[in-house]
Coordinates of C-alpha atoms in Angstrom, one line a residue:
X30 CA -31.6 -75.6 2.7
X31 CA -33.0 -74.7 -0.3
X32 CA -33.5 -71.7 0.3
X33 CA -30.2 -71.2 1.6
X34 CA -28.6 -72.4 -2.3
X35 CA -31.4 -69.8 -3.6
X36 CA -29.4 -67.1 -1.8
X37 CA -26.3 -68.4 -3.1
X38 CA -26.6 -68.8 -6.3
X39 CA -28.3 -65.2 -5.7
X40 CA -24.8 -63.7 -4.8
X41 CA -23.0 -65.5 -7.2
X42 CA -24.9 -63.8 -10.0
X43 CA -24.9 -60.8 -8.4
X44 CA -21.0 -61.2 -8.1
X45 CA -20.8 -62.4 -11.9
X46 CA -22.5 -59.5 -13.0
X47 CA -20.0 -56.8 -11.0
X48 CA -16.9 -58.7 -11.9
X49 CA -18.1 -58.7 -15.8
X50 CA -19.1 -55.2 -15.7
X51 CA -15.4 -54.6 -13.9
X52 CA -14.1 -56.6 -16.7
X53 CA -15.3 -55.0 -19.5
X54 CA -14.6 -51.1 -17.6
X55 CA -11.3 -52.5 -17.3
X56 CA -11.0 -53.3 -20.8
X57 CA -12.2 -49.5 -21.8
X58 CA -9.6 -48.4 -19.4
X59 CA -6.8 -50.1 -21.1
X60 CA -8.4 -49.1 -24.9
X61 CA -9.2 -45.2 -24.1
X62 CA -5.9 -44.5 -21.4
X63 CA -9.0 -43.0 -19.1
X64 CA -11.7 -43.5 -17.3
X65 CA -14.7 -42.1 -19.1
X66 CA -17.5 -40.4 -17.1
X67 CA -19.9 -42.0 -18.8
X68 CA -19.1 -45.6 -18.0
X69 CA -18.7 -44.0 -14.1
X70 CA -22.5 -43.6 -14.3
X71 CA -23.6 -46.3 -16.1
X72 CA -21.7 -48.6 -13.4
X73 CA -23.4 -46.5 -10.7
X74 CA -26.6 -47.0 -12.2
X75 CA -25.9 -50.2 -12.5
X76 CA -25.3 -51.2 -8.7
X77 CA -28.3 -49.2 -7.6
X78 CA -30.7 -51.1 -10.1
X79 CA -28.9 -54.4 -8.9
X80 CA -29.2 -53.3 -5.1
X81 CA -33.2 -52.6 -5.1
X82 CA -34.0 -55.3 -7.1
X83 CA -32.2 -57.8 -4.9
X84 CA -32.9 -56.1 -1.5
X85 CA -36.9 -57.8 -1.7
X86 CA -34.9 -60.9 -2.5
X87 CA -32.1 -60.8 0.2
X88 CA -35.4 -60.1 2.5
X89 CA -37.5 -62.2 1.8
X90 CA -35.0 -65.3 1.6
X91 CA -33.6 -64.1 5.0
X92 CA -37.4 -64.3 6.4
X93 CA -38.2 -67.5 4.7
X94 CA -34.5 -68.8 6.2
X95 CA -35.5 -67.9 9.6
X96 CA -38.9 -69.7 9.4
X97 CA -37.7 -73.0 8.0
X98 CA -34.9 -73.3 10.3
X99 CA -38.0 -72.9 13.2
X100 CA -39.8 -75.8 11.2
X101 CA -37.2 -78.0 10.7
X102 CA -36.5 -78.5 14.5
X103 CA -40.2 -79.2 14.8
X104 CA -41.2 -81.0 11.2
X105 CA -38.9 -82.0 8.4
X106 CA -42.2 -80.7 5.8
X107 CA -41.3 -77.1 4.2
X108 CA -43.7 -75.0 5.3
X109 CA -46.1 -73.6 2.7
X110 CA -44.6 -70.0 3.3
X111 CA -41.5 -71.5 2.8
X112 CA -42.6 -72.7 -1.1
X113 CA -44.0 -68.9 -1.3
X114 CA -41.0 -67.4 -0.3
X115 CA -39.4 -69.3 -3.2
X116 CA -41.7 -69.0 -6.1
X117 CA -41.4 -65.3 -5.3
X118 CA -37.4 -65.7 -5.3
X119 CA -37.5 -67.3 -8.6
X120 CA -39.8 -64.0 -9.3
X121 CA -37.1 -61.8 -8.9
X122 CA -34.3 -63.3 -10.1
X123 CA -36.2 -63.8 -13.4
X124 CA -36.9 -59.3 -13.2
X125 CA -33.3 -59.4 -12.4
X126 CA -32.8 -61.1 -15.8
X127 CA -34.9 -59.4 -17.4
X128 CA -33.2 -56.1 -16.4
X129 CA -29.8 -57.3 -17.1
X130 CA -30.9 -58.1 -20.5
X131 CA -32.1 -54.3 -20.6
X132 CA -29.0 -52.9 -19.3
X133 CA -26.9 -54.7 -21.9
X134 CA -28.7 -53.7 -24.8
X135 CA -28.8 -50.3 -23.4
X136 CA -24.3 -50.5 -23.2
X137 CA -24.5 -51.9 -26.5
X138 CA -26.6 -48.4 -27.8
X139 CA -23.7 -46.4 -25.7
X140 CA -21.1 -48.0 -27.4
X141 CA -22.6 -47.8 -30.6
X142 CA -23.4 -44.0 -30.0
X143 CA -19.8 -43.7 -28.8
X144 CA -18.3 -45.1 -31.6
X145 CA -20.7 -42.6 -34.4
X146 CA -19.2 -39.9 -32.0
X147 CA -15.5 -40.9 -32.2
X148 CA -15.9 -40.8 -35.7
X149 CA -17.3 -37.8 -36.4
X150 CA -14.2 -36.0 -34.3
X151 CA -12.3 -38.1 -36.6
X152 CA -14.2 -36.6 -39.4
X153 CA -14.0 -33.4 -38.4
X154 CA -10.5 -33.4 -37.9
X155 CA -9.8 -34.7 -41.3
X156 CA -12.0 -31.6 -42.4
X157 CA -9.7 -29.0 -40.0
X158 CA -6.6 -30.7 -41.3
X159 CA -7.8 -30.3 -45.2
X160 CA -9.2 -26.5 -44.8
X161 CA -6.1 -25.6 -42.8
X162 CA -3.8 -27.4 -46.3
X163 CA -6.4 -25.4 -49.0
X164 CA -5.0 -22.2 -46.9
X165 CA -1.5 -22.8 -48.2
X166 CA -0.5 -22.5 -51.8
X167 CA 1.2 -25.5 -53.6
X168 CA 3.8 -25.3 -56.3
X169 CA 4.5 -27.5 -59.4
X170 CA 7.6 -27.0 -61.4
X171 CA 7.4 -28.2 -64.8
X172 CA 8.5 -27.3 -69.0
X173 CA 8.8 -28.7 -71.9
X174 CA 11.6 -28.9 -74.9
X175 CA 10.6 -28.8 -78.7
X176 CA 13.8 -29.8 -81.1
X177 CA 13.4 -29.4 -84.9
X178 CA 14.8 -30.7 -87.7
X179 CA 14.0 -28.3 -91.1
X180 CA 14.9 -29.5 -94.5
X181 CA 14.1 -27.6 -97.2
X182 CA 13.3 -30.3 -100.1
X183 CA 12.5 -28.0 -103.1
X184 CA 12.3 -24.3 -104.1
X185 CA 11.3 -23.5 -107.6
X186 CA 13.1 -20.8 -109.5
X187 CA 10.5 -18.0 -108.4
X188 CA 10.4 -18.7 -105.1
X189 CA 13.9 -18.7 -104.8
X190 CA 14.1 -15.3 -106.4
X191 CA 11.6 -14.1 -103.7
X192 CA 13.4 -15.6 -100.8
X193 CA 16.8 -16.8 -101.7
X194 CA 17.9 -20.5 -100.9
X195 CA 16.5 -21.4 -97.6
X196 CA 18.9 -23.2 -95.3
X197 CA 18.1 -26.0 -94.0
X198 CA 17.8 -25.3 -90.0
X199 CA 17.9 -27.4 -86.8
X200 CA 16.9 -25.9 -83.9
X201 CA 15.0 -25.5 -80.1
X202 CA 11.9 -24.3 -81.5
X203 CA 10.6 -24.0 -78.4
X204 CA 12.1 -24.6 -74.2
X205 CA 10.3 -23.0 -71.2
X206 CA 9.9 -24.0 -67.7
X207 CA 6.7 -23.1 -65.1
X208 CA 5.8 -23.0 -61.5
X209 CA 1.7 -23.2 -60.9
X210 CA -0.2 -24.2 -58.1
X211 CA -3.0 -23.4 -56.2
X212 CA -4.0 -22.2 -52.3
X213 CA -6.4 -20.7 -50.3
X214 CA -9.2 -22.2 -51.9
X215 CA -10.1 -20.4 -54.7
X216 CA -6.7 -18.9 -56.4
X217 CA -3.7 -20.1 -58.8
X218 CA -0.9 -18.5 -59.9
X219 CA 1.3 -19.5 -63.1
X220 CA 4.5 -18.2 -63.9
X221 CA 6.1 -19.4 -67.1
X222 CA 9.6 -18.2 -69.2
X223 CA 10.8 -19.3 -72.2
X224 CA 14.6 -19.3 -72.5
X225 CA 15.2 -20.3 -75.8
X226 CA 16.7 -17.2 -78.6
X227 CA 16.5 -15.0 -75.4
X228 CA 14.2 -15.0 -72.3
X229 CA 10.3 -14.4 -73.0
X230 CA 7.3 -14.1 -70.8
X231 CA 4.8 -17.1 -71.7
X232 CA 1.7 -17.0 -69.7
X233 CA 2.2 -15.3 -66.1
X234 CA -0.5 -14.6 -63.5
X235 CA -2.9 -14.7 -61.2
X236 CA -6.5 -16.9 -61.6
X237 CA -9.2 -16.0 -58.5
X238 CA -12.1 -19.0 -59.2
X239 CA -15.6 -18.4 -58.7
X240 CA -15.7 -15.0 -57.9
X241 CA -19.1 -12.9 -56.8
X242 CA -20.8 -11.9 -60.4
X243 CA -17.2 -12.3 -62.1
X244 CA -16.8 -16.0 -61.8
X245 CA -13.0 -17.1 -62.8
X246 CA -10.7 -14.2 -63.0
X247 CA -7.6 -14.1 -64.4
X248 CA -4.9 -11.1 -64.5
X249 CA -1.4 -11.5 -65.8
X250 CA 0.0 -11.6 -69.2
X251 CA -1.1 -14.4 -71.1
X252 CA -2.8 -15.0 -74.8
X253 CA -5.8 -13.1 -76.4
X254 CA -8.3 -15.6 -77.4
X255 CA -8.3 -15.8 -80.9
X256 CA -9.4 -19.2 -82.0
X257 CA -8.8 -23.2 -80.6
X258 CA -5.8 -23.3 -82.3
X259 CA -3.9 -20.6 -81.3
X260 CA -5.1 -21.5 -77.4
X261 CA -4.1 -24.9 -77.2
X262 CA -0.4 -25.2 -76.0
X263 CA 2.1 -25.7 -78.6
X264 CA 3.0 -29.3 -77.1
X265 CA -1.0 -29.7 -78.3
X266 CA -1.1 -28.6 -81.4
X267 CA -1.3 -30.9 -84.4
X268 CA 1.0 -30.2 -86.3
X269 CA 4.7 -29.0 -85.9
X270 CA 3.5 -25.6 -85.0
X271 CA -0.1 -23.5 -85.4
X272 CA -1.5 -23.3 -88.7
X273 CA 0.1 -20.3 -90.9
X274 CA -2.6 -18.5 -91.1
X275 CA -3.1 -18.6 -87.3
X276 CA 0.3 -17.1 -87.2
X277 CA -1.0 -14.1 -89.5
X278 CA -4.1 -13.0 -87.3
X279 CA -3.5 -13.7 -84.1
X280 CA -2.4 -10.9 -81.2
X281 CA -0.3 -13.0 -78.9
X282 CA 0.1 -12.6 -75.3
X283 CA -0.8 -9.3 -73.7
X284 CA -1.2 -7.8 -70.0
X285 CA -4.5 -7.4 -69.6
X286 CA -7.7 -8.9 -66.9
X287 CA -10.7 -11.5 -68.0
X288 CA -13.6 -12.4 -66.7
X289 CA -14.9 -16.6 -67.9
X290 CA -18.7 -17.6 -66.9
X291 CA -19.6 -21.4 -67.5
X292 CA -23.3 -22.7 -68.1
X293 CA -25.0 -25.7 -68.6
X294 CA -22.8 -27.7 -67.0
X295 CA -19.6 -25.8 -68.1
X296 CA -20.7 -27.2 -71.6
X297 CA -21.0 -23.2 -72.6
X298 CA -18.3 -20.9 -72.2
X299 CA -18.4 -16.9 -72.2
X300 CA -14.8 -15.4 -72.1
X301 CA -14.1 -11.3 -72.0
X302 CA -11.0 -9.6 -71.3
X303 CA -9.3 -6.0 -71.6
X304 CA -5.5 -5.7 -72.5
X305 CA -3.1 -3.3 -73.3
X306 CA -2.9 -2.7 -77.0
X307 CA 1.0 -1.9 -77.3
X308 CA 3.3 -5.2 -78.0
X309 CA 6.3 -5.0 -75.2
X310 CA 8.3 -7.2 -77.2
X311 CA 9.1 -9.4 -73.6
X312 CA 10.0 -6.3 -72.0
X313 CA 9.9 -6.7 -68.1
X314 CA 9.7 -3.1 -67.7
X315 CA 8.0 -0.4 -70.7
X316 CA 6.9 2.8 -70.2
X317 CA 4.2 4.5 -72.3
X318 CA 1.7 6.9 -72.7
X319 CA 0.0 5.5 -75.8
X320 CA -0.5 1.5 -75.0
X321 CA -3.3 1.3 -76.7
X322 CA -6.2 -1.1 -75.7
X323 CA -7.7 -4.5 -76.7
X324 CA -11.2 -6.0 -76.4
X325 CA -11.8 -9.5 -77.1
X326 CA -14.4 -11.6 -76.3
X327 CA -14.7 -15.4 -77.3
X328 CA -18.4 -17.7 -77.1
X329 CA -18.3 -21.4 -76.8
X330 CA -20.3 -24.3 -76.7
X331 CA -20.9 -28.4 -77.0
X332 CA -24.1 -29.2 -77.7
X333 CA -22.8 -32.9 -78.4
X334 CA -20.6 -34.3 -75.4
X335 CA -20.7 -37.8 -74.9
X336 CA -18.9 -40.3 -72.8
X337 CA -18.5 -44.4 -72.8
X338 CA -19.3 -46.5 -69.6
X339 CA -15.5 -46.4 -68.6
X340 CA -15.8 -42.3 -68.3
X341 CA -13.8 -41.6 -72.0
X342 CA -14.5 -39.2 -74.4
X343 CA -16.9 -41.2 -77.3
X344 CA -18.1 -38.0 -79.5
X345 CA -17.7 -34.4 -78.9
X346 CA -19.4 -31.1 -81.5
X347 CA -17.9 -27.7 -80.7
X348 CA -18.6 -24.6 -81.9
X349 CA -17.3 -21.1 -81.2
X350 CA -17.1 -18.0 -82.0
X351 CA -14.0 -15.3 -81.4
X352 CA -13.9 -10.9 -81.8
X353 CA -11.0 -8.5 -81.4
X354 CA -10.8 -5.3 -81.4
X355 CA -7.0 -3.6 -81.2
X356 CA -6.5 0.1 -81.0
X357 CA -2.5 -0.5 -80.6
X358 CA -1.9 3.6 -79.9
X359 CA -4.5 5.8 -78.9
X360 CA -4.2 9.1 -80.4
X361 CA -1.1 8.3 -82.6
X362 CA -1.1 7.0 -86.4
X363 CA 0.0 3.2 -85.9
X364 CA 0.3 0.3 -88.1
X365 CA 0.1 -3.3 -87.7
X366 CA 2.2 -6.6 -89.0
X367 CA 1.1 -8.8 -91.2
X368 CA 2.9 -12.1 -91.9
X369 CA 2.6 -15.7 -93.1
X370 CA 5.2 -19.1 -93.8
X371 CA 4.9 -22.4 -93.8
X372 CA 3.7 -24.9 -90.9
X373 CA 6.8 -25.7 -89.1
X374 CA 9.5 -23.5 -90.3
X375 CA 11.7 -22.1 -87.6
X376 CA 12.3 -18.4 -86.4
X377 CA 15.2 -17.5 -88.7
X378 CA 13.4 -18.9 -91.9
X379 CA 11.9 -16.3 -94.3
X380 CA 8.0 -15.1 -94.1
X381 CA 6.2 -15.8 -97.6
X382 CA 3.7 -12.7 -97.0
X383 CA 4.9 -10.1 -94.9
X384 CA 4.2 -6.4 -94.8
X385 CA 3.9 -3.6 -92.4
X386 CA -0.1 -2.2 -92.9
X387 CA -0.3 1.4 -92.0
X388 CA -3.7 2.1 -90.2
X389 CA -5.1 4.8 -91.3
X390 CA -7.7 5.4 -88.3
X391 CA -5.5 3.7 -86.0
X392 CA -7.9 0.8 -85.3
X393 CA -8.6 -3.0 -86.5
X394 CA -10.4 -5.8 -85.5
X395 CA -10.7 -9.8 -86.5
X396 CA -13.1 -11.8 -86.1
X397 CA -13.3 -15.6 -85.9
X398 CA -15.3 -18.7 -86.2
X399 CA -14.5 -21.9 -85.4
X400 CA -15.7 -25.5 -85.4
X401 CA -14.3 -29.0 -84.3
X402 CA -16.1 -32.4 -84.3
X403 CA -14.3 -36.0 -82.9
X404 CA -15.9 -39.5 -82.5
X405 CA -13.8 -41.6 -81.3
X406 CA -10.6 -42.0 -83.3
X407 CA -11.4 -39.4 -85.7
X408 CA -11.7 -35.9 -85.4
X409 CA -11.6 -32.4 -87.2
X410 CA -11.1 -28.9 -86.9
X411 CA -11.8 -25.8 -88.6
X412 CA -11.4 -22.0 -88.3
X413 CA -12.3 -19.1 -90.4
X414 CA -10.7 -15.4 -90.1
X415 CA -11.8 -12.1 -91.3
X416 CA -9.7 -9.2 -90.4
X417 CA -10.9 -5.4 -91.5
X418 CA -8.1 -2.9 -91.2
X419 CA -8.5 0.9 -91.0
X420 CA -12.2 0.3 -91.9
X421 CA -11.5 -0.6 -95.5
X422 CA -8.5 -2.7 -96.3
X423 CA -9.7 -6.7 -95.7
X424 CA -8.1 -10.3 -95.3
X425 CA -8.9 -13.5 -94.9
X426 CA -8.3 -17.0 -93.6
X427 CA -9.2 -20.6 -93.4
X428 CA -7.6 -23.7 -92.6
X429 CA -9.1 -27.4 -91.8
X430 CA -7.2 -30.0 -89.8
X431 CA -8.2 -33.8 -89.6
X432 CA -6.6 -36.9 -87.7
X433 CA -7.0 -40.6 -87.2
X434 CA -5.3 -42.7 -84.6
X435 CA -4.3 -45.4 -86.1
X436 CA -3.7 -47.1 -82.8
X437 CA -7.5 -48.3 -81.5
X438 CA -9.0 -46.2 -77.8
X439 CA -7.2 -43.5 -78.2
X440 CA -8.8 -39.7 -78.5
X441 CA -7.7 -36.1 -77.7
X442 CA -8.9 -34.7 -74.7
X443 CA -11.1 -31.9 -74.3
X444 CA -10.5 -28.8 -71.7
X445 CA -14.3 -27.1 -70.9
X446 CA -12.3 -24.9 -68.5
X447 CA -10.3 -23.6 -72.2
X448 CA -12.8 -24.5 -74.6
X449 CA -10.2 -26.2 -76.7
X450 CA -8.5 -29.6 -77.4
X451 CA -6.1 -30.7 -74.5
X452 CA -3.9 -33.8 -74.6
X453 CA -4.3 -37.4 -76.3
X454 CA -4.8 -40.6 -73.8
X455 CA -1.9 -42.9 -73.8
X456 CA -3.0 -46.2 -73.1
X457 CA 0.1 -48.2 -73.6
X458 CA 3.5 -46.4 -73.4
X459 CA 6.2 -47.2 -75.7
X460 CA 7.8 -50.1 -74.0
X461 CA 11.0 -52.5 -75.3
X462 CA 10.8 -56.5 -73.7
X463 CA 14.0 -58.5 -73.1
X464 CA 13.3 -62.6 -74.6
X465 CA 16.8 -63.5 -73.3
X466 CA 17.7 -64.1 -76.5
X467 CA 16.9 -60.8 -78.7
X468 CA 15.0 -57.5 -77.7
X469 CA 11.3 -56.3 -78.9
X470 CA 8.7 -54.1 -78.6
X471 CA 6.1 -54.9 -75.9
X472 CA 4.2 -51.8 -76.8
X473 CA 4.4 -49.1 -79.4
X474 CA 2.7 -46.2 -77.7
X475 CA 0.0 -44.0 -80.1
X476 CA -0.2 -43.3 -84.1
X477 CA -1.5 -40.9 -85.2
X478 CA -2.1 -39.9 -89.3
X479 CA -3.0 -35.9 -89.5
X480 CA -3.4 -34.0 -92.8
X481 CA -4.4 -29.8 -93.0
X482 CA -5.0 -27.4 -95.8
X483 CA -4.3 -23.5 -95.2
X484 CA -5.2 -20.4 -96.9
X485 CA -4.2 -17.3 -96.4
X486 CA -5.6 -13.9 -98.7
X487 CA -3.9 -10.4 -98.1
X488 CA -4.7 -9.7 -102.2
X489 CA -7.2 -7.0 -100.6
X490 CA -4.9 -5.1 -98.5
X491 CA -3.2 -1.9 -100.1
X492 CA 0.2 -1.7 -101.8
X493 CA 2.8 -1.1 -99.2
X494 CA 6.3 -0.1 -100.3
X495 CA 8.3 -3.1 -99.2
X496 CA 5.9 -5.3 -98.4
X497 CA 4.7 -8.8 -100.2
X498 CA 1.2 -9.7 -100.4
X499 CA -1.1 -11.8 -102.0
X500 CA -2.6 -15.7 -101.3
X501 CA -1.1 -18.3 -100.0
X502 CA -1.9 -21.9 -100.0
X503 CA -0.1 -25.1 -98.1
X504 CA -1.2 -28.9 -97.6
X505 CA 0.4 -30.7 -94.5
X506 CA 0.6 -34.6 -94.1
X507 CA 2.3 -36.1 -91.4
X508 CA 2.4 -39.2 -88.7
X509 CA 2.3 -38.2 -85.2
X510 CA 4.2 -40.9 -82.9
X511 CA 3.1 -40.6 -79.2
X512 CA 5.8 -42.8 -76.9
X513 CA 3.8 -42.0 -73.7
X514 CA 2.1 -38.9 -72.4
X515 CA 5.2 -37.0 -71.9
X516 CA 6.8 -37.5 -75.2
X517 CA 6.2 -37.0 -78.5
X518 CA 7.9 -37.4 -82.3
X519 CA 5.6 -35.5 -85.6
X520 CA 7.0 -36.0 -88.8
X521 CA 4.9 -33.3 -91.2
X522 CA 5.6 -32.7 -95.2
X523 CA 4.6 -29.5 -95.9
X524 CA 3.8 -28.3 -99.6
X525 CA 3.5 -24.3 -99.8
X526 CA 1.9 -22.5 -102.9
X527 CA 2.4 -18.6 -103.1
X528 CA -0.3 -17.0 -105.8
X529 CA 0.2 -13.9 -107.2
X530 CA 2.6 -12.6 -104.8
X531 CA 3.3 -8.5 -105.3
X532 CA 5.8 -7.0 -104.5
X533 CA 6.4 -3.4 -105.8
X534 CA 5.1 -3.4 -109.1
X535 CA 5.6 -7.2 -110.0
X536 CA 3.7 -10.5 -109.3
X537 CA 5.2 -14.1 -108.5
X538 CA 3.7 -17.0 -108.3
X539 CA 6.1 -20.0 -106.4
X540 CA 6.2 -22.9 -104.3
X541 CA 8.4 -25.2 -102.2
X542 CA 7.9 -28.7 -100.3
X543 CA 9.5 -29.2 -96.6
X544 CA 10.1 -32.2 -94.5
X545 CA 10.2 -31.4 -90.7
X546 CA 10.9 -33.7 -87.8
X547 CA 10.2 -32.7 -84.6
X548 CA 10.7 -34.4 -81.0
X549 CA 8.2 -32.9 -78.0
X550 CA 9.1 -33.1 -74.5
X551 CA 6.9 -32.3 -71.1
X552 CA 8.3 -32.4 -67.8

């Protein structure tokens, strides 16, 4: 009989484990939608493994059945076979154990194998999905809105005999709207028109990153790199507008194709381009024989670059260097403009030196240096020019800008990509709170105190008939008022001195103070 309960309790394990195995198959089934090949096997496996381990059992207790049922009609003592029999039962069913013990750990391997697998398709997909979406270009539409307000506080008698009485002027100094975006991995497109006093091409082009030997490539029609400056974007800049003497040697935008290779970390920058010489005045269409041709190259670096625990900007050193050379009209005499006014003035307001320089060997060139320092709060910037025209006739340039947020862990971004200045952080945005009973400020967004002096020296440049030369001077104070990242309102006084100003055969000296309110918008 006992025996008999052996081989029992034999088959109901046996059963246990096939219904559990069913079970858990079942439970697959129902989580995948499928039977799975694998599990087919394993289950196959499975039965065999069961079947010849418990065949020596299903023997054996069959033989040790038959022999006790002989003994019991002649003894009611199990025979010592009989106590054999059953020690080696036990045997068995404890390898049976043992190998179902096996068998589970070896599913639990398959289904941890099978879940690394299903996640690496899953992986792999995502990777399909995201080089299939870097194929296809994306498109951001954007612009921004400048508004002025000019008022001209003072002329003295001389400078009103030089320029006449200056209006005061309100005016869209600047609106323009863009599409950029990106695709198939490695190029970017911008397109950008102003539309303010008549349409006019901004930057427009094509960029092709990390190119063989070339790195980033650019070709379009977009600025000639002639100091930090002139290359930030006018929402950037300091002050109301560039510096004036920024306004009297730069180039502008041009068509042309650059090259930009980064080192150390993109921490040095190396930018070279060619353009066409000739101004197109924002022509879409110009034909000529005699553009002309423009080399520039501009050198950067940041020796100092440091960063706090949270990842912002702590102190930054940069240093630079910029050269131009401009042949306007090959083969042709040519001349070039030269032209300076106060910070801030609109388009329609006079120019304080301006004059038309004939070239005499049809060629000039400027070159610049440059060199801007922030830690933390405070930061300054300054740029030197040196422009030699025809080979003999010289001018010259310098201006230095400082700032101070007044409004604690705030800084002005830096852009390795442009080697320049790019955006202020905006930790808390301009905000208004309603009490319930009366209405105040939650937050007041960024201030900002900034202060500049600019000189400008065309004394060296020949008499032109018509023109007015000479040096000019002009300190700028003003409160920059950031309401969040998008928005923007600079308040700048601007105190210009005019030295020894010729024009014809006389000399002037004059000067005049103007308050200029200005309201920047991004979009």
């Amino acid at each position: 009989m006992t025996t008999k309960k052996d081989n029992s309790r034999s088959n109901q394990f046996l059963r246990f484990i096939f219904k559990k195995w069913i079970a858990v198959d079942k439970q697959k089934q129902i989580k995948r939608g499928h039977f799975d090949r694998l599990d087919f096997n394993f289950g196959l496996a499975l039965l065999i493994i069961l079947g010849l381990s418990t065949s020596n059992v299903w023997a054996q207790t069959e033989t040790t059945q038959f022999a006790s049922e002989i003994d019991i009609e002649n003894s009611y003592e199990i025979p010592i076979e009989s106590e054999n029999a059953l020690q080696n039962s036990e045997g068995s069913l404890s390898t049976i154990i043992q190998s179902e013990e096996q068998l589970l750990t070896l599913q639990q391997s398959i289904d941890k194998l099978q879940e690394e697998m299903n996640q690496m398709k899953i992986d792999l997909s995502k990777k399909q999905k995201e080089s299939e979406t870097s194929k296809k270009f994306t498109c951001k539409v954007g612009g921004n809105l400048i508004m002025d307000s000019v008022v001209v506080a003072n002329q003295n008698s001389a400078n009103r005999f030089l320029y006449g009485d200056v209006q005061n002027q309100f005016d869209f100094r600047d609106i323009r709207f863009y599409l950029r975006g990106k695709g198939y991995d490695n190029l970017e497109y911008d397109c950008t028109l102003g539309v303010n006093n008549g349409l006019s091409f901004k930057d427009v082009g094509v960029i092709m990153r990390k190119m063989p030997y070339l790195s980033d490539v650019r070709v379009g029609y977009f600025k000639i790199e002639s100091g930090m400056d002139h290359l930030q974007s006018t929402y950037d800049s300091l002050f109301n507008d560039f510096s004036s003497n920024t306004y009297t040697f730069r180039v502008g935008r041009r068509f042309g194709v650059s090259s930009t290779h980064y080192f150390a970390n993109e921490k040095i920058r190396f930018f070279k381009g060619v353009f066409v010489g000739r101004d197109f005045d924002n022509d879409a269409d110009v034909n000529s024989d005699n553009s002309g041709i423009i080399l520039n190259t501009r050198l950067t670096g940041v020796p100092v670059y440091t960063e706090t625990n949270d990842g912002d900007l702590y102190e930054i050193l940069h240093l630079g260097v910029c050269y131009y050379w401009n042949n306007p009209q090959s083969g042709e005499a040519n001349s070039v403009r030269l032209r300076s006014r106060p910070t801030g003035w609109t388009y329609s307001m006079p120019y304080y030196l301006n004059g038309t320089l004939p070239l005499d060997q049809g060629t000039y060139s400027v070159t610049q240096a440059e060199i801007a320092w922030q830690k933390q709060r405070s930061g300054i910037l300054s740029e030197a020019f040196f422009g030699q025209y025809s080979g003999y006739d010289e001018a010259y340039g310098v201006n230095v800008q400082g700032r101070y947020f007044l409004t604690p862990g705030v800084y002005q971004q830096y852009s390795k990509e442009k080697g320049c200045f790019n955006g202020v952080n905006v930790p808390d945005n301009l905000s208004v709170i309603d009490t319930g009973s009366s209405r105040c400020f939650n937050a007041w967004g960024v201030w900002e105190a900034v202060a500049m002096w600019s000189w400008t020296d065309l004394n060296n440049l020949k008499t032109v008939p018509g023109a007015t030369y000479g040096t000019f001077n002009e300190l700028v104070a003003g409160v920059n008022w950031y309401w969040n990242s998008q928005m923007r309102i600079t308040f700048n006084w601007v105190h210009s001195i005019v030295d020894s100003a010729r024009s014809g055969n006389s000399s002037f000296s004059s000067n005049s103070d103007t308050a200029v309110l200005q309201m920047k918008v991004k979009f």
